[in-house]
Coordinates of C-alpha atoms and ligand atoms in Angstrom, one line a residue:
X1 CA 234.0 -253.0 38.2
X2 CA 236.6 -252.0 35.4
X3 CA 238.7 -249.1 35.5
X4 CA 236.8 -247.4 32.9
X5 CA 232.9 -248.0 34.2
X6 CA 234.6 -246.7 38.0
X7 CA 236.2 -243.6 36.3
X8 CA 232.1 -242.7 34.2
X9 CA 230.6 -243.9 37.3
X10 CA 232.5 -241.1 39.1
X11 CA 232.0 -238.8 36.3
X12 CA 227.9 -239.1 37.3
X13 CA 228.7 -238.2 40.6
X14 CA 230.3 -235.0 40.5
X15 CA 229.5 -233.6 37.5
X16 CA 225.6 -234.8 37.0
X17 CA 222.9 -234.4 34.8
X18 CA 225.5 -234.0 31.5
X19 CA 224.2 -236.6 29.1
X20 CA 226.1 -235.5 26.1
X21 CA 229.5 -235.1 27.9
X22 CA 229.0 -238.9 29.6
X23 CA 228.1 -239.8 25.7
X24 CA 231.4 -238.4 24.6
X25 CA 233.3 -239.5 27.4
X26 CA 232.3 -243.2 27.4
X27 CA 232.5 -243.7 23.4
X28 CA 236.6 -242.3 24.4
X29 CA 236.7 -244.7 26.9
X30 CA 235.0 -247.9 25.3
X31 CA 237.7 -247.4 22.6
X32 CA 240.8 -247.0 25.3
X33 CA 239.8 -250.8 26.7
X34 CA 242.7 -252.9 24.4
X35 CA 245.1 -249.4 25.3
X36 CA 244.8 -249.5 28.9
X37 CA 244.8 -253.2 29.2
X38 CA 248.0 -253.9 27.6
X39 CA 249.9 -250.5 29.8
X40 CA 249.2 -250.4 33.1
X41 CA 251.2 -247.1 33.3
X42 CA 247.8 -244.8 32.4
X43 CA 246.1 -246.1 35.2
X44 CA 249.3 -245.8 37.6
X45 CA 249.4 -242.0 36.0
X46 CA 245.4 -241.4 36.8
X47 CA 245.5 -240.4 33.1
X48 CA 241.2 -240.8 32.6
X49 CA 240.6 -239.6 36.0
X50 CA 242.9 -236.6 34.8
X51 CA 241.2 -236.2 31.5
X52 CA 237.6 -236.4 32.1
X53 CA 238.5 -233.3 34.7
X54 CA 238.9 -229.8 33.0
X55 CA 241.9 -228.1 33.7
X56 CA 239.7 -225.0 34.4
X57 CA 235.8 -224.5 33.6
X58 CA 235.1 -220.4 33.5
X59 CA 230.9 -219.9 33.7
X60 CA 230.1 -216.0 33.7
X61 CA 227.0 -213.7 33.1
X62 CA 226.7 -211.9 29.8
X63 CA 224.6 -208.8 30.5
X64 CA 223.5 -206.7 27.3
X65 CA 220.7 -204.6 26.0
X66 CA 218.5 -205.3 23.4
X67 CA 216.8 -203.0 20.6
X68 CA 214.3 -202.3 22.6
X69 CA 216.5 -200.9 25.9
X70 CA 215.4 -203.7 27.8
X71 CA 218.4 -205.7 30.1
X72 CA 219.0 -209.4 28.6
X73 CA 221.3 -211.8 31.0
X74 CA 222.7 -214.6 29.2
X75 CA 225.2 -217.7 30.5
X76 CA 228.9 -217.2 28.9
X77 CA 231.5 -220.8 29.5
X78 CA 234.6 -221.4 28.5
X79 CA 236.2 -224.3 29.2
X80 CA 239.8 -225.0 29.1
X81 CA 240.1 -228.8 29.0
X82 CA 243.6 -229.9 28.2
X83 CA 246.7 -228.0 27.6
X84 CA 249.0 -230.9 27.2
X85 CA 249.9 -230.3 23.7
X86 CA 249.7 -226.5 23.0
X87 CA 247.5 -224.0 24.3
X88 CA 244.0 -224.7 24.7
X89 CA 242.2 -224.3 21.2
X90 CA 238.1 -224.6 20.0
X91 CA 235.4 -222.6 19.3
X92 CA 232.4 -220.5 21.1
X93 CA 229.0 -222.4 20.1
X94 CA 226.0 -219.3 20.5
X95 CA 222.9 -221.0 20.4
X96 CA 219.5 -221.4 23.3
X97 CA 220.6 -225.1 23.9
X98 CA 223.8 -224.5 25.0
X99 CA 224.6 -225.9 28.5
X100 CA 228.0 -227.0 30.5
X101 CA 227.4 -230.4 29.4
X102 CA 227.4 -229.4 25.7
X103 CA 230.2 -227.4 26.2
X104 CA 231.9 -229.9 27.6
X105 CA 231.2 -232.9 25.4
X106 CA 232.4 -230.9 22.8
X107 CA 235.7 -229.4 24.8
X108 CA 236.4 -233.4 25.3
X109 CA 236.2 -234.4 21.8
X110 CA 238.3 -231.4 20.7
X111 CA 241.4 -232.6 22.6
X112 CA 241.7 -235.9 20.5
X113 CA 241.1 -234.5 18.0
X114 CA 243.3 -231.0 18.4
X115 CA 245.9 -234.4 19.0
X116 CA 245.0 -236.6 15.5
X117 CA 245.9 -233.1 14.1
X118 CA 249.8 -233.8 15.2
X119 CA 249.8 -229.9 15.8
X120 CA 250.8 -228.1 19.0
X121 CA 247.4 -227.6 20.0
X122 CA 245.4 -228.5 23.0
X123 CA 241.7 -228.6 23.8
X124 CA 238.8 -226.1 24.9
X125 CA 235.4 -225.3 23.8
X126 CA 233.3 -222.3 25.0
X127 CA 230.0 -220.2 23.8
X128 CA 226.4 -219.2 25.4
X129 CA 222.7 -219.5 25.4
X130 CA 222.3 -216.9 23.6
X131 CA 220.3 -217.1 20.2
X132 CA 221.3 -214.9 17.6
X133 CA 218.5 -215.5 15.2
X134 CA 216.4 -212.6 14.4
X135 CA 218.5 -210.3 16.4
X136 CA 220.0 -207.2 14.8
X137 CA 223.8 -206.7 14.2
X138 CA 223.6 -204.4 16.6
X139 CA 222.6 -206.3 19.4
X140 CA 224.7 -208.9 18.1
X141 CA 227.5 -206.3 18.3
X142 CA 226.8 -205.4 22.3
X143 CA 226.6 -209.3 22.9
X144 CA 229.8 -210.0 21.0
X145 CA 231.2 -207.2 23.8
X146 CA 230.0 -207.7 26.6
X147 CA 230.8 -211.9 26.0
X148 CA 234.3 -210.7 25.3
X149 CA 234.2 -208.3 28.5
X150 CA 234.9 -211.3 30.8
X151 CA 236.4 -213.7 28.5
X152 CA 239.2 -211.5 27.4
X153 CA 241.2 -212.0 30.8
X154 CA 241.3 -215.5 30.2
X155 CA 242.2 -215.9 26.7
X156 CA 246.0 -215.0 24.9
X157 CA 247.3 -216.0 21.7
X158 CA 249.4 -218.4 23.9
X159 CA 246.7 -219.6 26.4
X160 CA 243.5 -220.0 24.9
X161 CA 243.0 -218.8 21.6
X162 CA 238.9 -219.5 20.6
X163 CA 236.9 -219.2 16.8
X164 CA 233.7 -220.0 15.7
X165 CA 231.5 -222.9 15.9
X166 CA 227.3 -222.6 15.5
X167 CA 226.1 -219.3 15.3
X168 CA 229.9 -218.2 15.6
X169 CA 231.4 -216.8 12.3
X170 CA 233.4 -214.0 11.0
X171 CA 230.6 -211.3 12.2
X172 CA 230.7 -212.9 15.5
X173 CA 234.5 -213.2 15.5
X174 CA 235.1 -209.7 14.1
X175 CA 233.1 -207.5 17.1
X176 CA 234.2 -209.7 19.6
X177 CA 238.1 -209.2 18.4
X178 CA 237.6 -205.4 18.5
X179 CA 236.5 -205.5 21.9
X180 CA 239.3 -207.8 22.8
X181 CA 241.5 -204.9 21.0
X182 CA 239.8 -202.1 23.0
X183 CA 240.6 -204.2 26.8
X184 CA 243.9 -205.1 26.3
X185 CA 245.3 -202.5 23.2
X186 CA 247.0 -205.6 22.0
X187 CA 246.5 -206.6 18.5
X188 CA 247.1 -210.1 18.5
X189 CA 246.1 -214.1 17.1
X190 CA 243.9 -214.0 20.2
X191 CA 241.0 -216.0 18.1
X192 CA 241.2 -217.5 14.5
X193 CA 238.2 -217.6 11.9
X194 CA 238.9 -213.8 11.5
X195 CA 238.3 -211.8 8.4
X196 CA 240.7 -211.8 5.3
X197 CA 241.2 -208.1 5.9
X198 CA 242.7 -208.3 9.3
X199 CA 245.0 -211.2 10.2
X200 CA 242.4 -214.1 8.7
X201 CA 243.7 -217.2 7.1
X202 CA 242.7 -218.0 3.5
X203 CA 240.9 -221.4 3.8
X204 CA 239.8 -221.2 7.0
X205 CA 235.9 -220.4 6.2
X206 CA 236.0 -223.7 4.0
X207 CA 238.4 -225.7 5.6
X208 CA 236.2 -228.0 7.9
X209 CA 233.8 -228.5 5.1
X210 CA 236.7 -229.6 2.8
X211 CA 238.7 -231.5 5.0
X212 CA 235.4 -234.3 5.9
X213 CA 235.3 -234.4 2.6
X214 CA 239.3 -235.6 1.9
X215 CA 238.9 -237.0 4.6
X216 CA 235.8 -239.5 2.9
X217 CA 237.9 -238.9 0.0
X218 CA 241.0 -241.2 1.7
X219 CA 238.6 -243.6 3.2
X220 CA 237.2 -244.2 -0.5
X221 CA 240.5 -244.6 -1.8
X222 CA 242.0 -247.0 1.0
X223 CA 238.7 -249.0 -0.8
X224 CA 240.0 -248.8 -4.0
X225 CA 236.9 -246.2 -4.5
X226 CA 236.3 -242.5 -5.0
X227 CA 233.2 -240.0 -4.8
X228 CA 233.5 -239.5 -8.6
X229 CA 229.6 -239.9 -9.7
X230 CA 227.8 -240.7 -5.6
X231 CA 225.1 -239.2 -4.2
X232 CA 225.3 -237.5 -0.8
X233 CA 222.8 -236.3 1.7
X234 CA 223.9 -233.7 3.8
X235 CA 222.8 -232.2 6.5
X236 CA 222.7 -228.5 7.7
X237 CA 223.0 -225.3 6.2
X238 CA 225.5 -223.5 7.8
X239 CA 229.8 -223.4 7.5
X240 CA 230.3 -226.9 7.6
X241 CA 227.5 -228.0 4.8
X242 CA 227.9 -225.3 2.6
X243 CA 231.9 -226.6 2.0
X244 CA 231.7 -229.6 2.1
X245 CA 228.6 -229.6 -0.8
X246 CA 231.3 -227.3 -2.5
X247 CA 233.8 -230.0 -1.8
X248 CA 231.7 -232.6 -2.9
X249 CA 230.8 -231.1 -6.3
X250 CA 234.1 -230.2 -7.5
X251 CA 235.1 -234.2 -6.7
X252 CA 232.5 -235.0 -8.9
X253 CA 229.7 -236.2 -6.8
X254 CA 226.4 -234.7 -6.6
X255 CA 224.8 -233.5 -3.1
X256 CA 221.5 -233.6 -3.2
X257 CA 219.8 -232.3 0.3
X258 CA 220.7 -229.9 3.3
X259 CA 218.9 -228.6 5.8
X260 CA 218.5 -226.2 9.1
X261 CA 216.9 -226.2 11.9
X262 CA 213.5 -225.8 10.5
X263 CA 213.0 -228.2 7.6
X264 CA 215.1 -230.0 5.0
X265 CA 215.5 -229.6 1.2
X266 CA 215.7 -232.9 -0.9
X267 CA 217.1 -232.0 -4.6
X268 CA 217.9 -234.7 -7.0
X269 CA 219.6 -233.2 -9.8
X270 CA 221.8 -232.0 -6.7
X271 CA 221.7 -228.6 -4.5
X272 CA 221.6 -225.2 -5.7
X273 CA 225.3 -224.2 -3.9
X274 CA 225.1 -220.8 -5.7
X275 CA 221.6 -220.2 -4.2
X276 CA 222.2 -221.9 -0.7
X277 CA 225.0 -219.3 -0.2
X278 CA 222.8 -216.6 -1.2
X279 CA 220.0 -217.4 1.6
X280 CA 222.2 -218.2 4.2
X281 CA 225.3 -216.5 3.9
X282 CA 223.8 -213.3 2.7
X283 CA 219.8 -213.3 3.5
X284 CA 220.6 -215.2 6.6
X285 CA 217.0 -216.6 6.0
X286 CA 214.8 -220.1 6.0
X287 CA 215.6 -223.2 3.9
X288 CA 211.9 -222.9 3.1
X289 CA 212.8 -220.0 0.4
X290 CA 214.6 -222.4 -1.8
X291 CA 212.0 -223.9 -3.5
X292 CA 210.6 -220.5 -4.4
X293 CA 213.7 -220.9 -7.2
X294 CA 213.5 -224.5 -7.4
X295 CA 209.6 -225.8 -7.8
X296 CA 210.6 -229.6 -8.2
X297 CA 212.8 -229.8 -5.1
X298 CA 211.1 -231.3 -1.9
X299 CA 211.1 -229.2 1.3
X300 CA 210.3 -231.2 4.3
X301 CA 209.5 -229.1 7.5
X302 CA 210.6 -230.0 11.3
X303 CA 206.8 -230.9 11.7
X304 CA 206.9 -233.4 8.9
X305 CA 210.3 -235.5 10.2
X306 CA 209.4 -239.0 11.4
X307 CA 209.4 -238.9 15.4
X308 CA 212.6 -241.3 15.9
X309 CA 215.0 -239.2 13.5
X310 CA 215.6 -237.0 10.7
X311 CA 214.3 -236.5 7.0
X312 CA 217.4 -235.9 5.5
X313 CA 218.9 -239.7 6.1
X314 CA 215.8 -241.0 4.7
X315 CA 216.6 -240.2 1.4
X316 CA 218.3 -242.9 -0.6
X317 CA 221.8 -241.8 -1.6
X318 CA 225.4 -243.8 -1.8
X319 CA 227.2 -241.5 1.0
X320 CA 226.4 -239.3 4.3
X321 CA 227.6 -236.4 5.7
X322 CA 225.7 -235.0 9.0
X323 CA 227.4 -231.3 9.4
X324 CA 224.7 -230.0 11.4
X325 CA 224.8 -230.7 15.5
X326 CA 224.9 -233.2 17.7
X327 CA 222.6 -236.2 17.7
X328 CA 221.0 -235.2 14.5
X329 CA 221.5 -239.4 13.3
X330 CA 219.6 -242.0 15.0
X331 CA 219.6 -245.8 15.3
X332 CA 216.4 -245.2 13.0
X333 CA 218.1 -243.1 11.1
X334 CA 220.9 -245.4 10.4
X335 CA 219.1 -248.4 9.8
X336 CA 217.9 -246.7 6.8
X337 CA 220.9 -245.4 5.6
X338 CA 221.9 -249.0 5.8
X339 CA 218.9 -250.7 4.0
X340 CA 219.0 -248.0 1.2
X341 CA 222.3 -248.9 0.1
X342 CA 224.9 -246.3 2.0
X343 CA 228.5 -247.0 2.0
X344 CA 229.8 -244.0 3.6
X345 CA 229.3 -242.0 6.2
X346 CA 231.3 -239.0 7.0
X347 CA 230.6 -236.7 10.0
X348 CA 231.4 -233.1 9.6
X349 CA 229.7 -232.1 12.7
X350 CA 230.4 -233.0 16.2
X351 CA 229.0 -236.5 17.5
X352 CA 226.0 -236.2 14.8
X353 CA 225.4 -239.8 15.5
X354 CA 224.2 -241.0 18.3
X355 CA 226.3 -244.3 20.1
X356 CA 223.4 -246.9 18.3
X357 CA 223.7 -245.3 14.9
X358 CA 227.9 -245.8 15.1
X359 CA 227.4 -249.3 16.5
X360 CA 225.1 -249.6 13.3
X361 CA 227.6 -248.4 11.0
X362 CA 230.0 -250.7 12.4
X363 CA 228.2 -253.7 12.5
X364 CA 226.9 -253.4 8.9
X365 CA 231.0 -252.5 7.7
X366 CA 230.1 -249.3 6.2
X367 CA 232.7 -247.1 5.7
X368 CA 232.3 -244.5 8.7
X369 CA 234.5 -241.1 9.4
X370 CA 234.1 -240.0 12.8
X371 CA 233.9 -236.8 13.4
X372 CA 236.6 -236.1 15.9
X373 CA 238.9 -237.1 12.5
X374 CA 236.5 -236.0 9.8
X375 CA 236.3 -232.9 11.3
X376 CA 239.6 -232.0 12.0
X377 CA 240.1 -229.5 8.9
X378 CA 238.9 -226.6 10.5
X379 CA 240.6 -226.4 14.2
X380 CA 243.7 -227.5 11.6
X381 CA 243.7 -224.3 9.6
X382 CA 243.1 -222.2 13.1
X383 CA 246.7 -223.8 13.8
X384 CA 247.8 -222.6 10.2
X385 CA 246.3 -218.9 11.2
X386 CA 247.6 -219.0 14.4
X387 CA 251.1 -219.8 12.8
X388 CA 250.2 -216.6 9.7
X389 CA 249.7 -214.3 12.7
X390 CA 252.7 -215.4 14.7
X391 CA 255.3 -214.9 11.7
X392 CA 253.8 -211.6 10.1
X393 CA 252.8 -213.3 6.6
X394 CA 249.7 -214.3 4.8
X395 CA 249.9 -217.9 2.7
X396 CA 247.8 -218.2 -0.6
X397 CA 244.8 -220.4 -0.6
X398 CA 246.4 -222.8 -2.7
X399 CA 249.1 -223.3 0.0
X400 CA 247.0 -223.4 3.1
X401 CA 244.9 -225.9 1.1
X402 CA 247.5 -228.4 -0.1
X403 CA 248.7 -228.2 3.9
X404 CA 244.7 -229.5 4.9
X405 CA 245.2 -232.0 2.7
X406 CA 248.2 -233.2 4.3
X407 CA 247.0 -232.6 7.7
X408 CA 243.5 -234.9 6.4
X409 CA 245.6 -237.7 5.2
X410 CA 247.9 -237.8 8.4
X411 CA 244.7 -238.6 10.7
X412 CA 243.0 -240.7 8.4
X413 CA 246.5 -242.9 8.2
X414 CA 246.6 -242.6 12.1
X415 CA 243.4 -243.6 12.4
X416 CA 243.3 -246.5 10.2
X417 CA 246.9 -248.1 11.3
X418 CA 246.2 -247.6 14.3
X419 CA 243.0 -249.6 14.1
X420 CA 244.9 -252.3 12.0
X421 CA 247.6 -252.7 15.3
X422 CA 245.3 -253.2 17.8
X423 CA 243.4 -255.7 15.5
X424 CA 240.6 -253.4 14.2
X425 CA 241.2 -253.4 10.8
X426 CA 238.8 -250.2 9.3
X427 CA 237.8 -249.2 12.4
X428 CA 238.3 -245.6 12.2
X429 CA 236.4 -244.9 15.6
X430 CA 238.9 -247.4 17.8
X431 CA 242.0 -246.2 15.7
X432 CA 240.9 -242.3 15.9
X433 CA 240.1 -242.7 19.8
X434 CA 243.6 -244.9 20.8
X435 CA 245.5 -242.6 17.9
X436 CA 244.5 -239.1 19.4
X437 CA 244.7 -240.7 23.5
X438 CA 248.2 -242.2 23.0
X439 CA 249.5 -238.7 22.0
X440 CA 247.9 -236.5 24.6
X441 CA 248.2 -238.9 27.3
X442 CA 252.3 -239.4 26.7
X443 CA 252.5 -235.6 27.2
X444 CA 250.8 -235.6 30.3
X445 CA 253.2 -238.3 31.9
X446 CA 256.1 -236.3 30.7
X447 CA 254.8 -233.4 32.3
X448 CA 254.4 -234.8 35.8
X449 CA 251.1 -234.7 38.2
X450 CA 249.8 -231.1 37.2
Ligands
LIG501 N1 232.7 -224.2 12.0 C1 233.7 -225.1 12.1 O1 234.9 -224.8 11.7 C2 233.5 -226.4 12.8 C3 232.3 -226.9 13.1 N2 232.1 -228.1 13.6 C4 230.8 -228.7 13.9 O2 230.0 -228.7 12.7 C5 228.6 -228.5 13.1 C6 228.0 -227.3 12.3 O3 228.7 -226.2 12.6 P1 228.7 -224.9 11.7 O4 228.4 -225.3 10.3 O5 230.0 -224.1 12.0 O6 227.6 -224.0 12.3 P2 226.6 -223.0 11.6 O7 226.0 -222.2 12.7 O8 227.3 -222.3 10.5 O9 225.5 -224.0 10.9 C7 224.8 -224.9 11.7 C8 223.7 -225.5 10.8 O10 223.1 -226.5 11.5 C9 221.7 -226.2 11.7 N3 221.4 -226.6 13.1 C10 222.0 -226.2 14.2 N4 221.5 -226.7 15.3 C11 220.5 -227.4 14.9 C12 219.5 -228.2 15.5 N5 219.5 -228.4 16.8 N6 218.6 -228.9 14.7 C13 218.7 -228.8 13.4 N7 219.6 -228.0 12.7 C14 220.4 -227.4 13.4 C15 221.6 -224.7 11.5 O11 220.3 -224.3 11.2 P3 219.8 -222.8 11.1 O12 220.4 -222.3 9.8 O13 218.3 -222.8 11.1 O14 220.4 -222.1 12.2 C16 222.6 -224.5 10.5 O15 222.1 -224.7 9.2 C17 228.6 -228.4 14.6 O16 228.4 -229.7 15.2 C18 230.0 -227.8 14.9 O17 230.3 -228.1 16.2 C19 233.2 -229.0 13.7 C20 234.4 -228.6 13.4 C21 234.7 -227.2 13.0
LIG502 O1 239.0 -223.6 14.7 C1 238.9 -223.8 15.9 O2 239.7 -223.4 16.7 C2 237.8 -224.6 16.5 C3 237.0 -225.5 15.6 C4 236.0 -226.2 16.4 O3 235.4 -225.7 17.2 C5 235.9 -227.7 16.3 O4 236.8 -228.3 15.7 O5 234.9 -228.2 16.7

């Protein structure tokens, strides 16, 4: 048995019953193969054994009381994955399906691609199962607090320093900062995503959003393409769709669906961004309300989705962006991408498509971001606020934006050499896997058995 099937084989044992972890873990691994074959010093180093093991997993009980004085116990994780290249960065996830192997899979990913962002940054991931829809700020406000009531002795602007992922924005961020404020009467870059007002970064809310779409925006133009003029389907509804639609239109391409967790909304003439703000930002409301404003746009509901995948990639368009969750792209779904004529697919969410759809991509030679590159934008600008707080001074938009850029091209020419020197020419998968390994695991060696 090789190296890599002992090391997931291992992984079932003692930490079981994590599906999407093992599905992050082994599309890592699969990748490493040429890496580890051609250096023997990894496996001398136990540098997979060491990497698939968190440095530290913290699992605590949230306690909090609802509206109606009744006691609510939710799950609270953090996990602090890899510190090899800075202190453990990536953001709390609040939503019912969160488990350790979510929070995992997604801690994982984050170190690669903390790494592909070349910044002194290393990789964590926490949240809870706690569901914030239809609850009140205020309960919101005493979950936020009592969350941050055991998390706050684990966390520094030096340690661990989370933000916001699904159900995780600058509400979230802000009550959950003042109670860290209240514990410790430090006021400090202890979590990033935080408002403009008090020690945010300019260009952080629509940095992920922006940067998968540079990033598409590089892969494009290493095929002597652009997104001048394509239609693109996106998926969800939330931070990551909203920018990268605005992304999208001011490239000159037209986005013509997102969606949420109950339905989808399929617009031709292209989405309503002003509007789609409006409901979710502000109203915090259902995709279903859109067509109240816009008659000739489809709506599709969960119920309606074809049972192997999702509405949204069934629309015919010339690029993809999933920014919604995992797994949200089948084999199905890509298949049909395929056969309606998509050249382009760029993930803005974490592992939206599942290990058939990529192999699909692949095989068929479209052009396909992953999202552990794609994605990078946002835990990026974290880096850029974690370096506004530590130095006193606020950058202008334009400046924090021209540095995403940079930081976007950087991984995508990572990514794409390095999948060029080990004979993978446009292989962005292989090149982002080796490109964001080979950083983090040279760190670890130089730092001894720890
Ligand atoms: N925020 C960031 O900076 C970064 C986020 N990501 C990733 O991007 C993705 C989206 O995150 P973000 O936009 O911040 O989160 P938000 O909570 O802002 O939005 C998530 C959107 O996806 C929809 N959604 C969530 N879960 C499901 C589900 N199970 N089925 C269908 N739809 C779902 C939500 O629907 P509804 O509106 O109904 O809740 C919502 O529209 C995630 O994978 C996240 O890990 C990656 C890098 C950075
Ligand atoms: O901004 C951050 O620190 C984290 C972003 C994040 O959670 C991610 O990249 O998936």
């Amino acid at each position: 048995m090789s190296y890599i099937h002992q090391s997931i084989d291992y992984l079932k044992q003692t930490s079981p019953c994590q599906s999407e972890f093992y599905q992050a873990v082994e599309e890592v691994l699969e990748s490493l193969t040429p890496v580890l074959d051609s250096n023997d010093r990894y496996q001398k180093q136990a540098i997979i054994q060491r990497m698939i093991e968190p440095e530290r997993q913290i699992i605590f009980r949230v306690p909090w009381v609802d509206d109606k004085g009744d006691i609510q116990v939710n799950k609270g994780y953090r996990i602090e994955f890899n510190s090899a290249l800075g202190p453990y960065k990536g953001g709390l996830r609040f939503h019912p399906s969160v488990n350790a192997s979510i929070i995992k899979f997604l801690g994982f990913e984050q170190i690669f691609k903390n790494a592909l962002t070349g910044l002194p940054i290393g990789g964590g991931k926490g949240g809870a199962n706690f569901d914030p829809k239809g609850r009140s700020d205020g309960e919101i406000m005493r979950f936020c607090q009592s969350f941050m009531t055991e998390l706050y002795r684990h966390i520094g602007p030096t340690t661990d320093v989370p933000a916001g992922d699904i159900g995780v924005g600058a509400r979230e961020i802000g009550y959950m900062f003042g109670q860290y404020k209240r514990l410790t009467g430090r006021y400090e870059g202890v979590l990033t995503g935080k408002s403009l007002l008090w020690g945010g970064s300019l260009a952080r809310k629509e940095a992920t959003g922006y940067g998968a779409v540079y990033f598409a925006q590089y892969i494009l133009e290493d095929r002597n393409d652009t997104l001048k003029g394509k239609s693109c389907l996106v998926s969800g509804a939330g931070n990551v769709a909203i920018y990268a639609i605005e992304k999208l239109y001011q490239l000159g391409a037209v986005p013509v669906s997102c969606s949420d967790s109950r339905g989808t909304i399929f617009h031709e003439t292209g989405i309503d961004l002003k509007l789609l703000k409006d409901l979710k930002e502000v109203c915090r409301t259902s995709l279903e309300n859109y067509i109240n404003t816009h008659p000739s746009a489809q709506y599709i509901p969960v119920s309606d989705y074809p049972k192997d995948g999702h509405a949204v990639w069934r629309f015919k368009a010339n690029a993809a962006f999933p920014c919604a969750t995992q797994n949200e792209l089948t084999e199905k779904d890509a298949q049909a991408l395929i056969s309606n004529g998509c050249m382009l697919v760029c993930e803005g969410a974490n592992m939206p498509s599942t290990q058939a759809a990529v192999d699909a991509f692949i095989a068929a030679n479209i052009a396909f971001g992953p999202g552990k590159a794609a994605n990078a934008g946002g835990v990026a600008t974290s880096q850029l606020e974690m370096a506004q707080n530590a130095s006193m001074q606020n950058w202008t938009f334009k400046k924090v934006d021209e540095k995403l850029k940079v930081i976007m091209k950087n991984i995508f020419d990572a990514a794409n050499d390095t999948a060029k020197e080990y004979g993978q020419s446009g292989n962005l998968v292989v090149g982002a896997n080796i490109a964001g390994f080979k950083r983090v695991a040279e760190a670890m060696i130089e730092q001894g058995i720890v």
